[in-house]
């Protein structure tokens, strides 16, 4: 029980600097993008985060596993 509690605390503390609480898999047209921020896995957040800033200044966290996001990342990487 102690180990489980300690593990849960580490998980919470390990994700304190994640910016995305929720993500969407809904398609967003590139015409609406102002910029894209890619945040890799690191010591402060244990998951990849992709944040799209829209021309309306809104920021949207997208699901990196969504098919359209995977295609977008491949296009950005040039592969």
Short mmCIF file of C-alpha atoms in Angstrom, two decimals, residues 11 22 31 36:
data_model
loop_
_atom_site.label_atom_id
_atom_site.label_comp_id
_atom_site.label_asym_id
_atom_site.label_seq_id
_atom_site.Cartn_x
_atom_site.Cartn_y
_atom_site.Cartn_z
CA UNK A 11 3.03 10.45 -11.01
CA UNK A 22 -7.14 17.67 -21.80
CA UNK A 31 -5.60 27.72 -42.10
CA UNK A 36 2.55 24.96 -33.23
#
